[in-house]
Short mmCIF file of C-alpha atoms and ligand atoms in Angstrom, two decimals:
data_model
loop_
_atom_site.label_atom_id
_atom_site.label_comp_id
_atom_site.label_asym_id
_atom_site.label_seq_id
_atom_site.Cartn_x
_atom_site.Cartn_y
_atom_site.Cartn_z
CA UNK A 1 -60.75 0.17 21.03
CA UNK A 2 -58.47 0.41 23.94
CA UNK A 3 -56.28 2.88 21.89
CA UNK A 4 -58.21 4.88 20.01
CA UNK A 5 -59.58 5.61 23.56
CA UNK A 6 -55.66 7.36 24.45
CA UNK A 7 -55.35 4.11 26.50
CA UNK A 8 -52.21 2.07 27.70
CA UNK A 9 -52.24 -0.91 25.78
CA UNK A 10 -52.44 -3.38 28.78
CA UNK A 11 -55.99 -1.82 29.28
CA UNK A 12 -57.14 -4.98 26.65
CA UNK A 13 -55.34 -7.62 28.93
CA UNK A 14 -57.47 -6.29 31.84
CA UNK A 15 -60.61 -6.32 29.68
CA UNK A 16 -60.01 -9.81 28.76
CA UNK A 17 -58.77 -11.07 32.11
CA UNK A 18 -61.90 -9.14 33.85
CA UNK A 19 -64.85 -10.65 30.49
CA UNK A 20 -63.47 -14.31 30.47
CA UNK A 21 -61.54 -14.96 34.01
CA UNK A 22 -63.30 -13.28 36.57
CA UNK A 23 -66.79 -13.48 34.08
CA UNK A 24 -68.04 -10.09 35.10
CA UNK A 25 -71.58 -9.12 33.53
CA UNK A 26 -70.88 -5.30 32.89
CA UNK A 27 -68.58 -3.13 32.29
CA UNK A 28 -69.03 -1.03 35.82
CA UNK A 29 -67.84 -4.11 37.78
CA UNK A 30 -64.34 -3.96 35.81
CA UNK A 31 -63.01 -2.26 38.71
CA UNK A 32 -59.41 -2.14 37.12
CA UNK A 33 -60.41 0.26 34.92
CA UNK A 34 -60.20 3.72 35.39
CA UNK A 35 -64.20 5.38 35.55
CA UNK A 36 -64.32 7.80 33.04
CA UNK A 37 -62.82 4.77 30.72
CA UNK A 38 -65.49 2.64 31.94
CA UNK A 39 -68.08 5.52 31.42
CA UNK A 40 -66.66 6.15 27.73
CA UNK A 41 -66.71 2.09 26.88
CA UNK A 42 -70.52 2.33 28.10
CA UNK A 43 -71.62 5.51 26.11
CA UNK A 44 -69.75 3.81 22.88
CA UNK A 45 -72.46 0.96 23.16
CA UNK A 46 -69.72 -2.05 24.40
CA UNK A 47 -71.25 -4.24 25.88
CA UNK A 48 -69.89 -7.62 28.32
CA UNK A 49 -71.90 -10.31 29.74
CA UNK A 50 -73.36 -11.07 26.39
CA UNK A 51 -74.90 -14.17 27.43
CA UNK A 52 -77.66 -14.16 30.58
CA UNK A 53 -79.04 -17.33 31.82
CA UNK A 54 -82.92 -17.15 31.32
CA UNK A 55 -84.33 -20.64 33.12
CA UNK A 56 -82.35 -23.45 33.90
CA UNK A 57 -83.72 -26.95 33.86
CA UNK A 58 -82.68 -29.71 36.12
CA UNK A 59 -82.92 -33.09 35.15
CA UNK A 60 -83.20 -36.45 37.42
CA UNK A 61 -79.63 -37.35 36.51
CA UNK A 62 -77.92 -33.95 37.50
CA UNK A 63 -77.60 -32.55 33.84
CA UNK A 64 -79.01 -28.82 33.73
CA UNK A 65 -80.18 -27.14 30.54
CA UNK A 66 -79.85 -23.69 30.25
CA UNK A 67 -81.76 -21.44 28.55
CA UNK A 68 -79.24 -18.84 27.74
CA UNK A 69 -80.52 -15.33 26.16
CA UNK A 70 -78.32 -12.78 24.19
CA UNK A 71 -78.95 -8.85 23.61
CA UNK A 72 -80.93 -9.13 20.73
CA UNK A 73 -83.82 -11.40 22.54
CA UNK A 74 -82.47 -14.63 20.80
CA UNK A 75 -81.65 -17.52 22.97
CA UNK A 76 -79.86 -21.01 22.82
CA UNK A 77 -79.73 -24.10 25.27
CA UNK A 78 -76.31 -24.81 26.96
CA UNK A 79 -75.94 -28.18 28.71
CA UNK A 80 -74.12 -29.29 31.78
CA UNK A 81 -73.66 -32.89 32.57
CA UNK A 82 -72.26 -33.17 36.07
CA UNK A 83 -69.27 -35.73 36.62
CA UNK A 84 -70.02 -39.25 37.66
CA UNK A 85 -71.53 -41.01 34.77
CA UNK A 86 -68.69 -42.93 34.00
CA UNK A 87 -67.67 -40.84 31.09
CA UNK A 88 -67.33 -42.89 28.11
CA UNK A 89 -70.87 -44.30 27.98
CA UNK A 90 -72.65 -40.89 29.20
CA UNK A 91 -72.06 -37.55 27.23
CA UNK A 92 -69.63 -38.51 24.71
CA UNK A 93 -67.24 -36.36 26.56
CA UNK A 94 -64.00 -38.26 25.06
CA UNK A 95 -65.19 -38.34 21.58
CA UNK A 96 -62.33 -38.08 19.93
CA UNK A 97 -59.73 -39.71 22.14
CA UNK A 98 -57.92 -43.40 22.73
CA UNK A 99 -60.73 -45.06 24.61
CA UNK A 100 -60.43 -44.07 28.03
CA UNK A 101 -62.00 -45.00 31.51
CA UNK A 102 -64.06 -42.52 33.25
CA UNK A 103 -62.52 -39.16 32.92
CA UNK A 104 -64.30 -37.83 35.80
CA UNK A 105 -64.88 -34.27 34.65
CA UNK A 106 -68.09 -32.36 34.00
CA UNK A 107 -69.03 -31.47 30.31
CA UNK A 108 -70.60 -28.32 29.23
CA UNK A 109 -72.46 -29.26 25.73
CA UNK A 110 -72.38 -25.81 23.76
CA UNK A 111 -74.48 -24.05 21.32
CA UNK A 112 -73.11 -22.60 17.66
CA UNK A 113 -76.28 -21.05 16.21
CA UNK A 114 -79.73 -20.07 16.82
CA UNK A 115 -81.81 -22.71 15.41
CA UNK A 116 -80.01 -24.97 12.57
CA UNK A 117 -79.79 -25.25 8.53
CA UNK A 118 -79.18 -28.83 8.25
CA UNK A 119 -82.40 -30.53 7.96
CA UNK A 120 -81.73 -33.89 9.84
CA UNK A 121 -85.20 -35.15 10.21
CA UNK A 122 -84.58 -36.93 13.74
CA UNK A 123 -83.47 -33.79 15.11
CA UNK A 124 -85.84 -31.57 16.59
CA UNK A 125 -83.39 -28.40 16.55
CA UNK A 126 -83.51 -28.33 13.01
CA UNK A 127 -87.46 -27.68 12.79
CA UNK A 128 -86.92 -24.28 14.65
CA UNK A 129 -84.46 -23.27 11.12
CA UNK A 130 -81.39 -21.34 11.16
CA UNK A 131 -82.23 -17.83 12.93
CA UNK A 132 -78.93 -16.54 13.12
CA UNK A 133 -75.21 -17.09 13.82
CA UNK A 134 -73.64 -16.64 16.78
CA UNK A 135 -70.70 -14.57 17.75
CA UNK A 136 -67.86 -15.53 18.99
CA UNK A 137 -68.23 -13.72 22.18
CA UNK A 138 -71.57 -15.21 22.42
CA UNK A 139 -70.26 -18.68 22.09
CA UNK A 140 -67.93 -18.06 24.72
CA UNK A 141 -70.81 -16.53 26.69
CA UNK A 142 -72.26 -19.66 26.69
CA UNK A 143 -69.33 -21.24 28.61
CA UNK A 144 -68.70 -18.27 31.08
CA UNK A 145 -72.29 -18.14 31.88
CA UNK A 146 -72.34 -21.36 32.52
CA UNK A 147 -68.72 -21.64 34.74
CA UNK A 148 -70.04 -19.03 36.61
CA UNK A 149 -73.35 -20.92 37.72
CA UNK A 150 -71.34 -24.08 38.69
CA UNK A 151 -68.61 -22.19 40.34
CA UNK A 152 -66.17 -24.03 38.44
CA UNK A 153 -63.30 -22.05 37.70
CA UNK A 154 -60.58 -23.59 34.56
CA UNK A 155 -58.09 -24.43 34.48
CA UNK A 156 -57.82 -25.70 38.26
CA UNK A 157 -61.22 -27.64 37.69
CA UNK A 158 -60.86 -29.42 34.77
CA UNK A 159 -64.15 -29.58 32.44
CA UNK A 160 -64.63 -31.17 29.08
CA UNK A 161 -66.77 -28.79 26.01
CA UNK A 162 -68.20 -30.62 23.33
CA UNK A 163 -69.95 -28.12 20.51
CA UNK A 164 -72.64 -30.24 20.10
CA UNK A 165 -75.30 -28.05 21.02
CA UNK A 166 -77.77 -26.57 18.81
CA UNK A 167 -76.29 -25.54 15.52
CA UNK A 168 -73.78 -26.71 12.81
CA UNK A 169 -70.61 -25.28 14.34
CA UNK A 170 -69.07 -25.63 10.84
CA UNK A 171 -71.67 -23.54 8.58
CA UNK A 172 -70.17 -20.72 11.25
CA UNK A 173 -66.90 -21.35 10.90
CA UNK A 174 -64.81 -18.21 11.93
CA UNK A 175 -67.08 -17.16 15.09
CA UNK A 176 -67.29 -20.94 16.02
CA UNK A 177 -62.76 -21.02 15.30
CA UNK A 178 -62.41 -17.61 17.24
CA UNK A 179 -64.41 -18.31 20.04
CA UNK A 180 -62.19 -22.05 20.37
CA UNK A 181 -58.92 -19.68 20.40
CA UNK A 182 -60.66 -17.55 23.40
CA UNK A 183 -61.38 -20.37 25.02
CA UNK A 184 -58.27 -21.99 24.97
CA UNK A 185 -55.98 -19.14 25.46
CA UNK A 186 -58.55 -16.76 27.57
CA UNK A 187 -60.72 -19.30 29.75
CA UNK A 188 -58.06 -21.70 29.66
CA UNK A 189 -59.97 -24.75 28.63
CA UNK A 190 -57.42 -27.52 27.42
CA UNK A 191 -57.49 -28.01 23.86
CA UNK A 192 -57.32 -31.59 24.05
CA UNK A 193 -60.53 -31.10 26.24
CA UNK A 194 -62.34 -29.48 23.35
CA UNK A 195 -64.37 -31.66 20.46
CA UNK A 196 -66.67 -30.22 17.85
CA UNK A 197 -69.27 -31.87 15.91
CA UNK A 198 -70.34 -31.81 12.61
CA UNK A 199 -73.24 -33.24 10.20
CA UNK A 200 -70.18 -33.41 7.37
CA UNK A 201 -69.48 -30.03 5.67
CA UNK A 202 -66.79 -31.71 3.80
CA UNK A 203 -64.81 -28.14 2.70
CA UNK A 204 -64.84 -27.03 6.24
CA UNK A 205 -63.81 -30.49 7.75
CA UNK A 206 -60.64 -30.02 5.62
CA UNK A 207 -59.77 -26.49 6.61
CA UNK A 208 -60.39 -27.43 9.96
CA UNK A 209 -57.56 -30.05 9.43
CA UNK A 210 -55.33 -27.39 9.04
CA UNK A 211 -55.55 -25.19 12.20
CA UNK A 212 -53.52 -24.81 14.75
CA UNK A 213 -55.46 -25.15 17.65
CA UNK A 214 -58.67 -27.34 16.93
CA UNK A 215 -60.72 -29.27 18.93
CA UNK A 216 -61.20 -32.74 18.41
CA UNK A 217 -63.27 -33.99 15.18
CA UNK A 218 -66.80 -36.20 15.59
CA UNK A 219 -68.92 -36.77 12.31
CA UNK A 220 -72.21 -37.26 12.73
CA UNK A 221 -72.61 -40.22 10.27
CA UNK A 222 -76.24 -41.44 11.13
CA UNK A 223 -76.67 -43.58 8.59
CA UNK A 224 -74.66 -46.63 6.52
CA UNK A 225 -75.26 -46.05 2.79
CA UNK A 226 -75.80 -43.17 0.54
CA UNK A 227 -79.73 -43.92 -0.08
CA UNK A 228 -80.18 -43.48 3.73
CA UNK A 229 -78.34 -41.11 4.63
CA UNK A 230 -79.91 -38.68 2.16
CA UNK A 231 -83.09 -39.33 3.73
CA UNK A 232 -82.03 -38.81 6.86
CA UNK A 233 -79.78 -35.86 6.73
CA UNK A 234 -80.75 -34.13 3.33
CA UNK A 235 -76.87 -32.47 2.95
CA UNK A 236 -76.04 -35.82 1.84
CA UNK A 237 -76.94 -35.00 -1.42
CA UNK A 238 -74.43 -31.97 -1.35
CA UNK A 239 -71.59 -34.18 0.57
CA UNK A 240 -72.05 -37.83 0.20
CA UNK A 241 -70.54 -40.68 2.32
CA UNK A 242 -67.79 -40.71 -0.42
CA UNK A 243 -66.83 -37.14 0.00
CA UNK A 244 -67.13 -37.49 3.57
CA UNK A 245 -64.81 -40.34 3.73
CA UNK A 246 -62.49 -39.21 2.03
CA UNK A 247 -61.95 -36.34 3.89
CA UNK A 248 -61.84 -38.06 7.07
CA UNK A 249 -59.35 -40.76 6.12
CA UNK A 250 -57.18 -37.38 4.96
CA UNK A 251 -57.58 -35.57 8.43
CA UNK A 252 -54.44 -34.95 9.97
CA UNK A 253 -54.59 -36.57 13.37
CA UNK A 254 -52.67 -35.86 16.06
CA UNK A 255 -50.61 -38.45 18.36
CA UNK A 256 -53.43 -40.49 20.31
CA UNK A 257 -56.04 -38.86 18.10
CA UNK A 258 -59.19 -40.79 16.58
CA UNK A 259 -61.95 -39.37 14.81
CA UNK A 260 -65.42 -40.12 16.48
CA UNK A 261 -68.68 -40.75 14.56
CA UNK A 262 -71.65 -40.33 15.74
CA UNK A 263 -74.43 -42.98 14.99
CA UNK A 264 -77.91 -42.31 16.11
CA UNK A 265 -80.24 -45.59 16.00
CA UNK A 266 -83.53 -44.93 14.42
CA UNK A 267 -85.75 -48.27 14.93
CA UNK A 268 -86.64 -50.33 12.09
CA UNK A 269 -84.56 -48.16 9.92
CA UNK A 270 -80.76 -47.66 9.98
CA UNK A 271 -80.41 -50.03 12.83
CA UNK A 272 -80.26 -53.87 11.13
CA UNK A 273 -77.46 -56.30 11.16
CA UNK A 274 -76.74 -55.23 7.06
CA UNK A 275 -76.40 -51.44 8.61
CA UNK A 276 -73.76 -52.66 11.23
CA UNK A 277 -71.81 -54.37 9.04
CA UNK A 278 -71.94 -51.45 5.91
CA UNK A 279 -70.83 -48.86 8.88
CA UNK A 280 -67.95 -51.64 9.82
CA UNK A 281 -66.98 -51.19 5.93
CA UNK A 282 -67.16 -47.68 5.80
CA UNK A 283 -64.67 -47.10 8.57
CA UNK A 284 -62.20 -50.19 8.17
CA UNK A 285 -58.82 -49.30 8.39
CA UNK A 286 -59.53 -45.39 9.80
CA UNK A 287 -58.34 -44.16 13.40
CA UNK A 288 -61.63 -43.76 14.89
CA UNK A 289 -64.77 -45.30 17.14
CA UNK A 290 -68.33 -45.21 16.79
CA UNK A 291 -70.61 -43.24 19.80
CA UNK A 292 -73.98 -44.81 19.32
CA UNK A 293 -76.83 -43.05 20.54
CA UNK A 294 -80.31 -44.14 20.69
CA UNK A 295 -82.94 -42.17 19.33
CA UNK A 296 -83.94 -39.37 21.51
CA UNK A 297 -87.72 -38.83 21.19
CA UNK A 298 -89.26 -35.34 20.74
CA UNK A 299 -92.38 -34.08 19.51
CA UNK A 300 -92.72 -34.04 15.43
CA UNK A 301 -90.01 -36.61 15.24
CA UNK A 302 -91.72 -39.58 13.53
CA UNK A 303 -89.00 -41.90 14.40
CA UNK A 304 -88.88 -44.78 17.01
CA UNK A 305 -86.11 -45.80 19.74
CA UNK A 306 -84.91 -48.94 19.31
CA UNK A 307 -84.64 -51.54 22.68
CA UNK A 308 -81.55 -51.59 24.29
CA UNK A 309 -81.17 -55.12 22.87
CA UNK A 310 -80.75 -54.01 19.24
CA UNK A 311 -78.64 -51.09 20.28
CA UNK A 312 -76.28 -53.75 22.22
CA UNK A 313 -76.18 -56.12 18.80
CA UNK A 314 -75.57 -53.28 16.52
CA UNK A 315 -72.49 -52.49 19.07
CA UNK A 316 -71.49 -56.49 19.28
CA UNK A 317 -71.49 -56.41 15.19
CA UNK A 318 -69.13 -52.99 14.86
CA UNK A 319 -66.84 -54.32 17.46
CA UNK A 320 -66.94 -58.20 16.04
CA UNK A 321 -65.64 -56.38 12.95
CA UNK A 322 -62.47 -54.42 14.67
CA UNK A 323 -64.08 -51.13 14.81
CA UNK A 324 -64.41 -49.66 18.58
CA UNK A 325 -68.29 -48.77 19.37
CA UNK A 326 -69.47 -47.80 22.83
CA UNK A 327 -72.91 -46.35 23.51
CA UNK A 328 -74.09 -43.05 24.41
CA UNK A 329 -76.21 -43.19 28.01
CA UNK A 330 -78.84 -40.63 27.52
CA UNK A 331 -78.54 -37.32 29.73
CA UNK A 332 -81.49 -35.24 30.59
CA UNK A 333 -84.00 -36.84 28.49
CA UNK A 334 -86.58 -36.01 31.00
CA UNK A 335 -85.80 -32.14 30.66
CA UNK A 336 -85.46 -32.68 27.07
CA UNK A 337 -81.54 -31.61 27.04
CA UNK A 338 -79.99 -34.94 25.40
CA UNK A 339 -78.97 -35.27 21.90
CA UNK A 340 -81.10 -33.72 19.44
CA UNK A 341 -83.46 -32.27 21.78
CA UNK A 342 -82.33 -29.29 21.78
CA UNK A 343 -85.39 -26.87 20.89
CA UNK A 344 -85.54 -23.84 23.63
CA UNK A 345 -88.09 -25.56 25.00
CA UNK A 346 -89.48 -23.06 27.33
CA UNK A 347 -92.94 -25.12 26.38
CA UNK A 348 -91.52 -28.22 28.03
CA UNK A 349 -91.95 -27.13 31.57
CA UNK A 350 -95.50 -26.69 30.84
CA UNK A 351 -96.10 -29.90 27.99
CA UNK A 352 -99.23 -31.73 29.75
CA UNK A 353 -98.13 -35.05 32.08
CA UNK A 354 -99.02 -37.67 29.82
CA UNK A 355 -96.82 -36.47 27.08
CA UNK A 356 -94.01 -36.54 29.61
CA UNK A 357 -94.80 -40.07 30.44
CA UNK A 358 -94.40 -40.76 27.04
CA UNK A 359 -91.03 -40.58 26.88
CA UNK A 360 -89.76 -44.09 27.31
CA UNK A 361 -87.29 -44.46 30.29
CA UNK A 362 -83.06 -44.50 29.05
CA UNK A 363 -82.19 -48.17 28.83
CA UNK A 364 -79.97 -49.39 31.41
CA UNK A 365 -76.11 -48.33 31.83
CA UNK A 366 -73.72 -50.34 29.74
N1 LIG B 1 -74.78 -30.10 13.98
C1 LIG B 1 -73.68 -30.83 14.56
C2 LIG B 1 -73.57 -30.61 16.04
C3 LIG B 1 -74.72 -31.16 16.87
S1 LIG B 1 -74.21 -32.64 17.61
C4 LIG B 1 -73.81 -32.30 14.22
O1 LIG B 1 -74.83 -32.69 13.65
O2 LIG B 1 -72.88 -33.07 14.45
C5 LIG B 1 -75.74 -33.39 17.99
C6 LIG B 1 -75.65 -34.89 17.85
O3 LIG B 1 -76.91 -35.44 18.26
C7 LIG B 1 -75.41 -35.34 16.43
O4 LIG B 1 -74.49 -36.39 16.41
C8 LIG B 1 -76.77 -35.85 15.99
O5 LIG B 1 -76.65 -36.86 15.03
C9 LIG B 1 -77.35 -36.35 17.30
N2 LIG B 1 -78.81 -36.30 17.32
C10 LIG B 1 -79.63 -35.47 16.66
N3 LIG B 1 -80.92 -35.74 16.93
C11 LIG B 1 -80.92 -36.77 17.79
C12 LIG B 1 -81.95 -37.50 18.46
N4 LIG B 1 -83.23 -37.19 18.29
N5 LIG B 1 -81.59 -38.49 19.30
C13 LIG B 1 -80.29 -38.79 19.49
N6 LIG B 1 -79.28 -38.12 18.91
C14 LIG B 1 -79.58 -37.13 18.06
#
């Protein structure tokens, strides 16, 4: 672009310094551009600033889900959870790493699609579908958008990203892969700050393995056996706990590296003493710990949240049996931003009080 335009080549390192550094939302305020460049970029359609914020949502516990819009009128959600939850327990923010205290850094939960494909039935993003892909840029849009709002400026402050958003960052691979390189190299997030999370698109969790600059890996696992996990996340059928596995106890982790799984108690159903102790089997002997989240609650999801007595002996059983398990504190439930809750729910500001009260109250910090 920058030289079929007749320009010097370090015209692209002002573009990028000027779209992901300074975060500018159009191309007039790139003021280290020459005008009639800026005038030609404009009348050939480019566009910056991809992402807008649309409504932001503050919760009682600080996080803040945005409603973030892109050209085309589609929008995703974008969460920030504010530092001072004690890391670990709150927003899964050190998935991936050697158990850790507190890391005391904010965490800005990104989106990977519009909508999702994978049919998890306890999720209430995946009733909206798959609408579309995002770009790369728009991915990173997300992030910028969001830096910008919090005046927090990487790599001085020091943020974690978790693509956990909605979406299945893996089922758009290259966008989701290009937009980690931008923001590593371009917004200078560190990498080992970084963790992506999939349902378990086995093919993609292998070629993942093999890049050179990847976030961390967290599995969504969900269930303890192959009967129940098919009827809780259909793509079982496709990629089964075997297949999964297998691919997991094959990923090449770095020094200090664990794989995370993510374990989301449904009441009465994947959350017994024989479900502990099958997940316990399942993981002996791999580098990894177990996030467990109780069951968000959302309308259309027909599932219950266990007490925070069950979720405490599920934890007790995993780490009776070696395997590390901590549990997720809830963020933004009452906005409707926490895990799985993620529906653009523009509706939520207006749902009617009673259905609010509904919502049972996050158990007590562990
Ligand atoms: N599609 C990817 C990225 C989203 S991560 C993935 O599935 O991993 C979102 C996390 O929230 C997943 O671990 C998912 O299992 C969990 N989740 C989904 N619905 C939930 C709900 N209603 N309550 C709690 N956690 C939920």
């Amino acid at each position: 672009m920058v030289s079929e335009a007749g320009q010097p080549a370090y015209r692209a390192r002002q573009i990028l310094d000027a779209v992901y550094r300074q975060k500018v939302q159009a191309i007039e305020e790139i003021s280290t551009l020459p005008e009639e460049f800026r005038a030609r970029l404009a009348c050939d359609g480019v566009q910056v600033g991809a992402a807008r914020i649309e409504k932001t949502f503050v919760s009682l516990d600080g996080t803040v889900r945005y409603l973030i819009g892109f050209a085309d009128g589609q929008s995703v959600e974008t969460v920030w959870m504010p530092v001072g939850d004690g890391g670990e327990a709150g927003d899964g923010s050190e998935a991936g790493a050697v158990p850790e205290r507190a890391s005391g850094r904010s965490t800005i939960c990104i989106s990977s699609q519009v909508g999702c494909a994978v049919d998890c039935r306890f999720c209430l993003t995946a009733l909206l579908g798959v609408k579309r892909n995002l770009t790369a840029g728009e991915i990173v849009g997300q992030v910028c958008a969001v830096l910008k709002h919090q005046e927090v400026t990487p790599p001085e402050d020091r943020i974690n990203l978790v693509f956990m958003g909605m979406g299945e960052p893996f089922l758009n691979y290259e966008n989701f892969m290009k937009a980690v390189r931008l923001l590593v190299q371009e917004v200078g997030i560190a990498e080992r700050r970084l963790t992506v999370s999939t349902a378990g698109i086995v093919p993609r969790i292998h070629e993942f393995g093999n890049e050179a600059i990847r976030p961390k890996l967290a599995i969504s696992l969900n269930a303890s056996n192959d009967q129940l996990r098919t009827r809780l996340m259909p793509l079982n059928k496709k990629w089964n706990l075997e297949m999964l596995m297998a691919v997991a106890r094959d990923f090449p982790l770095r020094t200090r590296e664990w794989i995370t799984f993510e374990y989301v108690l449904l009441g009465g159903v994947n959350d017994e003493v024989q479900n502990a102790k099958e997940v316990a089997e399942l993981l002996r002997g791999l580098r990894c710990k177990v996030n467990l989240i109780a069951l968000n609650p959302g309308p259309g999801i027909e599932f219950t949240t266990p007490s925070p007595e069950r979720v405490a002996a599920f934890q007790n059983i995993l780490r009776a049996a070696g395997v590390p398990a901590f549990i997720r504190r809830p963020r933004g439930r009452d906005i409707f931003a926490a895990c799985g809750q993620l529906k653009r729910t523009i509706e939520v500001a207006t749902l009617p009080e009673p259905q609010l009260q509904r919502i049972p109250p996050p158990p007590p910090e562990q």
